[in-house]
Amino acid sequence: MTVLQIKALGLFIELHDSSIVIEGKSNLTIDFKNDTLASFWFESLLTQVESLDEFAL
């Protein structure tokens, strides 16, 4: 299980097997066809969040 927490937005994002769970004011679970696809999307999200400071005004 891998977790990304974005405190400024009040989000908690968790990679759990072939699902990504997003918790905040509302909760959302995205079920992927397999673990590889879920991991790819999670890692892509992580990369975007980590680079946000470089591109935000």
Coordinates of N, CA and C in Angstrom, one line a residue:
M1 N 0.8 -1.2 0.0 CA 0.0 0.0 0.0 C 0.9 1.2 0.0
T2 N 0.6 2.2 -0.9 CA 1.3 3.4 -1.0 C 0.3 4.6 -0.7
V3 N 0.7 5.6 0.0 CA -0.2 6.7 0.4 C 0.5 8.0 0.0
L4 N -0.4 8.9 -0.5 CA 0.0 10.3 -0.7 C -1.0 11.2 0.0
Q5 N -0.5 12.1 0.9 CA -1.3 13.0 1.6 C -1.0 14.4 1.2
I6 N -2.1 15.1 0.8 CA -1.9 16.5 0.4 C -2.7 17.3 1.5
K7 N -1.9 17.8 2.5 CA -2.6 18.5 3.6 C -3.2 19.8 3.2
A8 N -2.7 20.5 2.3 CA -3.2 21.8 1.9 C -4.6 21.7 1.3
L9 N -4.9 20.5 0.6 CA -6.2 20.3 0.0 C -7.0 19.4 0.8
G10 N -6.5 18.8 1.9 CA -7.3 17.9 2.8 C -7.5 16.6 2.1
L11 N -6.6 16.1 1.3 CA -6.7 14.9 0.5 C -5.8 13.8 1.0
F12 N -6.3 12.6 1.0 CA -5.6 11.4 1.3 C -5.8 10.4 0.2
I13 N -4.7 10.1 -0.5 CA -4.8 9.2 -1.7 C -4.0 8.0 -1.4
E14 N -4.6 6.8 -1.6 CA -4.0 5.5 -1.3 C -4.1 4.6 -2.5
L15 N -3.0 4.0 -2.8 CA -2.9 2.9 -3.8 C -3.0 1.6 -3.1
H16 N -4.1 0.9 -3.4 CA -4.3 -0.4 -2.7 C -4.6 -1.5 -3.8
D17 N -3.6 -2.3 -4.0 CA -3.7 -3.3 -5.1 C -4.1 -2.7 -6.4
S18 N -5.3 -3.0 -7.0 CA -5.6 -2.4 -8.3 C -6.6 -1.2 -8.1
S19 N -6.6 -0.6 -7.0 CA -7.5 0.5 -6.8 C -6.8 1.7 -6.2
I20 N -7.3 2.9 -6.6 CA -6.8 4.2 -6.0 C -8.0 4.7 -5.2
V21 N -7.8 5.0 -3.9 CA -8.8 5.5 -3.0 C -8.4 6.9 -2.7
I22 N -9.4 7.9 -3.0 CA -9.2 9.3 -2.7 C -10.2 9.7 -1.6
E23 N -9.7 10.2 -0.5 CA -10.5 10.6 0.6 C -10.3 12.1 0.9
G24 N -11.4 12.7 1.1 CA -11.4 14.2 1.4 C -12.8 14.5 1.8
K25 N -13.3 15.7 1.3 CA -14.7 16.0 1.7 C -15.7 14.9 1.1
S26 N -15.3 14.4 0.0 CA -16.1 13.3 -0.6 C -15.0 12.2 -0.8
N27 N -15.5 10.9 -0.9 CA -14.6 9.8 -1.2 C -14.8 9.2 -2.5
L28 N -13.8 8.8 -3.2 CA -13.8 8.2 -4.5 C -12.9 7.0 -4.6
T29 N -13.3 5.9 -5.1 CA -12.5 4.8 -5.4 C -12.5 4.5 -6.9
I30 N -11.3 4.4 -7.5 CA -11.1 4.1 -8.9 C -10.5 2.7 -9.0
D31 N -11.3 1.8 -9.6 CA -10.8 0.4 -9.7 C -10.3 0.2 -11.1
F32 N -9.0 -0.2 -11.2 CA -8.4 -0.5 -12.5 C -8.4 -1.9 -12.8
K33 N -8.1 -2.3 -14.1 CA -8.1 -3.7 -14.5 C -7.0 -4.5 -13.8
N34 N -5.9 -3.9 -13.4 CA -4.9 -4.6 -12.8 C -4.0 -3.7 -11.9
D35 N -3.1 -4.3 -11.1 CA -2.2 -3.6 -10.3 C -1.3 -2.7 -11.0
T36 N -0.8 -3.1 -12.2 CA 0.1 -2.3 -13.0 C -0.5 -1.0 -13.4
L37 N -1.7 -1.0 -13.9 CA -2.4 0.2 -14.3 C -2.6 1.2 -13.2
A38 N -3.0 0.6 -12.1 CA -3.3 1.4 -10.9 C -2.0 2.1 -10.4
S39 N -0.9 1.3 -10.4 CA 0.4 1.8 -10.0 C 0.9 2.9 -10.9
F40 N 0.7 2.7 -12.2 CA 1.1 3.7 -13.2 C 0.3 5.1 -13.0
W41 N -1.0 5.0 -12.8 CA -1.8 6.2 -12.5 C -1.4 6.9 -11.2
F42 N -1.1 6.1 -10.2 CA -0.7 6.7 -8.9 C 0.6 7.4 -9.0
E43 N 1.6 6.7 -9.6 CA 2.9 7.3 -9.8 C 2.8 8.6 -10.7
S44 N 2.0 8.6 -11.7 CA 1.8 9.8 -12.5 C 1.2 10.9 -11.7
L45 N 0.3 10.6 -10.8 CA -0.3 11.6 -9.9 C 0.8 12.1 -9.0
L46 N 1.5 11.3 -8.4 CA 2.6 11.6 -7.5 C 3.6 12.6 -8.2
T47 N 4.0 12.2 -9.4 CA 4.9 13.1 -10.2 C 4.4 14.5 -10.4
Q48 N 3.1 14.5 -10.7 CA 2.4 15.8 -11.0 C 2.4 16.7 -9.7
V49 N 2.1 16.1 -8.6 CA 2.0 16.8 -7.3 C 3.4 17.3 -6.9
E50 N 4.4 16.4 -7.0 CA 5.7 16.8 -6.6 C 6.3 17.9 -7.5
S51 N 5.9 18.1 -8.7 CA 6.4 19.1 -9.6 C 5.5 20.3 -9.6
L52 N 4.4 20.4 -8.9 CA 3.5 21.5 -8.9 C 4.1 22.8 -8.5
D53 N 5.0 22.8 -7.6 CA 5.7 24.1 -7.2 C 6.5 24.7 -8.3
E54 N 7.0 23.8 -9.2 CA 7.8 24.3 -10.3 C 7.0 25.1 -11.3
F55 N 5.7 24.8 -11.4 CA 4.9 25.3 -12.5 C 3.8 26.3 -12.0
A56 N 3.5 26.3 -10.7 CA 2.4 27.1 -10.2 C 2.9 28.6 -10.0
L57 N 2.0 29.5 -10.2 CA 2.4 30.9 -10.0 C 2.3 31.3 -8.6

